[in-house]
PDB file of C-alpha atoms in Angstrom:
ATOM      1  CA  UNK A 302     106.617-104.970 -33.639  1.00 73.00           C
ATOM      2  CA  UNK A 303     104.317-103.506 -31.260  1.00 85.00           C
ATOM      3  CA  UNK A 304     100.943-105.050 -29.992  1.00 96.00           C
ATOM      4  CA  UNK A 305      98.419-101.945 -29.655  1.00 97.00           C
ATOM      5  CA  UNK A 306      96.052-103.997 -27.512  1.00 98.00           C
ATOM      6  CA  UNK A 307      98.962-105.088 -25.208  1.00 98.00           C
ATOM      7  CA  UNK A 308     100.082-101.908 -24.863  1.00 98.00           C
ATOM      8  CA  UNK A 309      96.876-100.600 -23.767  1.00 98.00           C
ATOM      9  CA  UNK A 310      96.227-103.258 -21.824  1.00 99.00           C
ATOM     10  CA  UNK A 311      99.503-102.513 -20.183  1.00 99.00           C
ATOM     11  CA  UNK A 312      98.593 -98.651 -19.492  1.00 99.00           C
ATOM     12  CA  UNK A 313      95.280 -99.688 -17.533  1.00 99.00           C
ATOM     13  CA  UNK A 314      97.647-102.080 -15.927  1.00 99.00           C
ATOM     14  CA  UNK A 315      99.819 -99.030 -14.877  1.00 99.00           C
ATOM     15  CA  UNK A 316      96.743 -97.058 -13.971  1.00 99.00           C
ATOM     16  CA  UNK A 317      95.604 -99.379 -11.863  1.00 99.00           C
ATOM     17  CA  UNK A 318      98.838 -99.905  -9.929  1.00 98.00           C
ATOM     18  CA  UNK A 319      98.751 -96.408  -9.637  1.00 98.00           C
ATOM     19  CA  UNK A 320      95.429 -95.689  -7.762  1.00 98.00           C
ATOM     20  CA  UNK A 321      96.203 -99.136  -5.310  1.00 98.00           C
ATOM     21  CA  UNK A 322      99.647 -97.917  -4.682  1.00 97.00           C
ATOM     22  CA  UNK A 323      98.431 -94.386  -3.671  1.00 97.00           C
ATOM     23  CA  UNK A 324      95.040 -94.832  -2.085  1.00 97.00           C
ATOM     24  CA  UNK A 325      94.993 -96.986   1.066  1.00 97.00           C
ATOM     25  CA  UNK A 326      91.105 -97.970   1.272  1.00 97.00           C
ATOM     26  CA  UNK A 327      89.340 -98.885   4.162  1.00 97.00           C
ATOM     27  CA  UNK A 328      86.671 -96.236   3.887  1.00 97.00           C
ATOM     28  CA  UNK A 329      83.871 -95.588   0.931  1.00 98.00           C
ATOM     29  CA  UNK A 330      86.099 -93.817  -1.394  1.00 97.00           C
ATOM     30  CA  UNK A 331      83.280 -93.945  -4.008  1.00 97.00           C
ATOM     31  CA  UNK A 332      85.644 -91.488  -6.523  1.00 97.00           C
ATOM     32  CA  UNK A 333      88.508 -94.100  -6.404  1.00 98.00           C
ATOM     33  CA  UNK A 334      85.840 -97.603  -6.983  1.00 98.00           C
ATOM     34  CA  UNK A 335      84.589 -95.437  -9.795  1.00 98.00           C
ATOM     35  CA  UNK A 336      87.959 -94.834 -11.372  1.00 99.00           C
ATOM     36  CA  UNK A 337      88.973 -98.906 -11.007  1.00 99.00           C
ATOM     37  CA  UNK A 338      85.670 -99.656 -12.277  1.00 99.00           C
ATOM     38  CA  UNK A 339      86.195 -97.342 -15.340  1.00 99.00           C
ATOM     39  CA  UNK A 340      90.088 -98.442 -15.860  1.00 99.00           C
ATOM     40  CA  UNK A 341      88.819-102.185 -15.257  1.00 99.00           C
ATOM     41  CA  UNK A 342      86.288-101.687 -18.457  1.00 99.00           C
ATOM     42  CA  UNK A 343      89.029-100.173 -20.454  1.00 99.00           C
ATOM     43  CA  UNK A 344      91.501-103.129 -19.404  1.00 98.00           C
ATOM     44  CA  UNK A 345      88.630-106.269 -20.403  1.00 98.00           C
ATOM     45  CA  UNK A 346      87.888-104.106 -23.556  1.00 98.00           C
ATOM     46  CA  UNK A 347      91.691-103.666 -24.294  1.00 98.00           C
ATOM     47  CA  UNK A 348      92.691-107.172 -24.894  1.00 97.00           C
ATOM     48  CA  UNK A 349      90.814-110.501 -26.228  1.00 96.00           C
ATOM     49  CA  UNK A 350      91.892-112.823 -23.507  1.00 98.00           C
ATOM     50  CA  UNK A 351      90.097-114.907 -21.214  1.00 98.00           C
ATOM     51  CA  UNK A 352      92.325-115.237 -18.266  1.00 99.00           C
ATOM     52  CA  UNK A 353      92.855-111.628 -18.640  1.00 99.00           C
ATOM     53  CA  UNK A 354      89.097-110.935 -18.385  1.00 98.00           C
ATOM     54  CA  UNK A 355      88.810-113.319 -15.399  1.00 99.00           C
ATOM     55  CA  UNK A 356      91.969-111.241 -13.963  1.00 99.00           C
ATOM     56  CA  UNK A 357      90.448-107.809 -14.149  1.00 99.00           C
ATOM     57  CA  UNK A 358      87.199-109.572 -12.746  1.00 98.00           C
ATOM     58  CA  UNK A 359      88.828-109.995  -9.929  1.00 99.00           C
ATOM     59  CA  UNK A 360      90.107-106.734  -9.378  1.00 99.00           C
ATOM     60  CA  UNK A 361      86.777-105.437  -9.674  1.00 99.00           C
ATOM     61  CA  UNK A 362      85.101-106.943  -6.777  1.00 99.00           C
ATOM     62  CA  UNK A 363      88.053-106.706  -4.142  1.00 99.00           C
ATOM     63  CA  UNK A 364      88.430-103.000  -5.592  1.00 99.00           C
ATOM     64  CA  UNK A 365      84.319-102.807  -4.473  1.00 99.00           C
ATOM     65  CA  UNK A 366      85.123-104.050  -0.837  1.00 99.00           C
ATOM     66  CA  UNK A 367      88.482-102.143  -0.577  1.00 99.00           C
ATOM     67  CA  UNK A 368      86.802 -98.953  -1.193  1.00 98.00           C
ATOM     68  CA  UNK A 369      83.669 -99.921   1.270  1.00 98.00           C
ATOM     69  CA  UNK A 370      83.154 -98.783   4.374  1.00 97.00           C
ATOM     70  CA  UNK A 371      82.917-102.184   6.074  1.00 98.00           C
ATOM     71  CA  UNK A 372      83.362-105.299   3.259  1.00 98.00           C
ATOM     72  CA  UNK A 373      87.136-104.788   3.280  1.00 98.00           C
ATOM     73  CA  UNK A 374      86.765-105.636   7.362  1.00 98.00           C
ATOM     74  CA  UNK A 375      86.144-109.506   6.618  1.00 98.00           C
ATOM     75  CA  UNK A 376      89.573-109.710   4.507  1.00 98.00           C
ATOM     76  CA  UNK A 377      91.212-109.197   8.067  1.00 98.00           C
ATOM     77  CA  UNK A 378      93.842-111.232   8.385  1.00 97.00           C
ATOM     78  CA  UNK A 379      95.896-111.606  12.333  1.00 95.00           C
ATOM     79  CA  UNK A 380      97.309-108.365  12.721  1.00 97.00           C
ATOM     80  CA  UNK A 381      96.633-107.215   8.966  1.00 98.00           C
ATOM     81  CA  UNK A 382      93.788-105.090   8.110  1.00 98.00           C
ATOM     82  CA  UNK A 383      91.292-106.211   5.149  1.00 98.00           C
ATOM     83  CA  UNK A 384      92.357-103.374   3.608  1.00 98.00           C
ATOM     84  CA  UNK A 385      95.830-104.177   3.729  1.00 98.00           C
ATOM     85  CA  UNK A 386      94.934-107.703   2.546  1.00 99.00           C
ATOM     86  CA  UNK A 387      92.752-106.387  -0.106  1.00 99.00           C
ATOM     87  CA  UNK A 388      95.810-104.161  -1.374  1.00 99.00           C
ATOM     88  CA  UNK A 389      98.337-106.708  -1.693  1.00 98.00           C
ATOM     89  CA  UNK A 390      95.808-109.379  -3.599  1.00 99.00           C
ATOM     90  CA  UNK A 391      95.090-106.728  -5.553  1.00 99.00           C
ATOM     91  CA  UNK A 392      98.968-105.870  -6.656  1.00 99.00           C
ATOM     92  CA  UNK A 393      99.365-109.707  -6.975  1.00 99.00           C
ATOM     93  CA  UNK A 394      96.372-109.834  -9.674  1.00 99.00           C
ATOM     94  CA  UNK A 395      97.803-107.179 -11.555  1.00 99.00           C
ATOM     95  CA  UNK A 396     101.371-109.480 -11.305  1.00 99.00           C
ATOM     96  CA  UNK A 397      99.583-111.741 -12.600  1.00 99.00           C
ATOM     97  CA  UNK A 398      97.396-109.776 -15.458  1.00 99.00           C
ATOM     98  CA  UNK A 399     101.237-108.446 -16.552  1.00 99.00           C
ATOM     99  CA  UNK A 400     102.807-112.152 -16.583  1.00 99.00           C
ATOM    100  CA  UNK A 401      99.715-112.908 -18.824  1.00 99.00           C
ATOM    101  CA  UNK A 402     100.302-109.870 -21.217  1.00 98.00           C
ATOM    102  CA  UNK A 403     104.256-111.091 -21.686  1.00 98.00           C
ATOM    103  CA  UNK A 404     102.869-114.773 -22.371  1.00 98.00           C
ATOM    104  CA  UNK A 405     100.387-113.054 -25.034  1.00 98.00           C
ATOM    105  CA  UNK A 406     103.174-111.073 -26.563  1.00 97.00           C
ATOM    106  CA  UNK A 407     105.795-113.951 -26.575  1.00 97.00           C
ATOM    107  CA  UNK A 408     103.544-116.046 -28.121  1.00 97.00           C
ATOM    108  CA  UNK A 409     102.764-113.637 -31.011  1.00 95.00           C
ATOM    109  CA  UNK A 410     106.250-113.220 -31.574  1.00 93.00           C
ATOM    110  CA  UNK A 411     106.550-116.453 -31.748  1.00 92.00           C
ATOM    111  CA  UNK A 412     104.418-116.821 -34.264  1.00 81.00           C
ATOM    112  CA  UNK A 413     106.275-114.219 -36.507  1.00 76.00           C
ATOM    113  CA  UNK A 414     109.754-115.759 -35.962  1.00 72.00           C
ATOM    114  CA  UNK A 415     107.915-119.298 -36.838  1.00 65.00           C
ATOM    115  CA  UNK A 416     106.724-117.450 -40.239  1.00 62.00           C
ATOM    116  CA  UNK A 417     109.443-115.741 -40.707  1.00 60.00           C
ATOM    117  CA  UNK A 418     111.646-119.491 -40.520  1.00 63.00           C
ATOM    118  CA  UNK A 419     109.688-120.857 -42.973  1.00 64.00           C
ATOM    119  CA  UNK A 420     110.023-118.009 -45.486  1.00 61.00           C
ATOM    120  CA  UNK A 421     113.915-117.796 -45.210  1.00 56.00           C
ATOM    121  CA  UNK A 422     116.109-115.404 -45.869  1.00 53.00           C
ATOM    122  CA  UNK A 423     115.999-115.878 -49.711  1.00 53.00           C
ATOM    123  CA  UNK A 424     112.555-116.872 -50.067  1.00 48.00           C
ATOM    124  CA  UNK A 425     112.014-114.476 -52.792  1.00 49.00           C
ATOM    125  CA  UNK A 426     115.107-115.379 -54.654  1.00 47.00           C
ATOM    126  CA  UNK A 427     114.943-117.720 -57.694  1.00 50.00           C
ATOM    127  CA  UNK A 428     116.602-121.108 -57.521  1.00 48.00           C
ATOM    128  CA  UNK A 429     118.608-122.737 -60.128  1.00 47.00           C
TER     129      UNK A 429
END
């Protein structure tokens, strides 16, 4: 059975990977902000979860200071840039976020396997 909510959830997921994997940051990239900001809407509206909500949240703001001209700079790290930093938190949210969706879906089908135990396989026949 398919879960349209997780699915969609899981395309913004991909989306998202998508525009981190391919756009470094480190500069006001207002066009790619905009586009995590609009794929970060879809993603909350997608699926009914909190920790997914708080997830995406997070993505959000360290999307805002990725694609700043100077917030990423206090996510320095040693000899990593902030927007390096920023990149890699950013692909471990989404880790996360797509850990949650699996736990979501086994759960559910859970849930049907639970129902369909208690039904049997010859519920519907008469007994004896």
């Amino acid at each position: 059975m398919s879960y349209l909510d997780l699915d969609d959830a899981r395309k913004q997921h991909a989306a998202l990977l998508e525009i981190i994997i391919h756009n470094a940051g480190g500069w006001s990239d207002r066009a790619s902000l905009g586009r995590i900001v609009e794929i970060c809407r879809a993603a909350r509206s997608a699926i009914d979860d909190l920790e997914c909500k708080e997830l995406i949240g997070l993505i959000t703001q360290y999307a805002a200071d990725l694609f700043s001209e100077q917030a990423h700079r206090k996510w320095d790290r040693g000899s990593m840039s902030g927007a390096d930093f920023l990149r890699l938190e950013i692909v471990r949210v989404l880790h996360s976020f797509n850990h949650r969706l699996a736990e979501i879906e086994a759960t559910r089908r859970g849930g049907e396997q639970s129902d369909l135990g208690r039904k049997g396989p010859d519920s519907s026949a008469p007994k004896g």
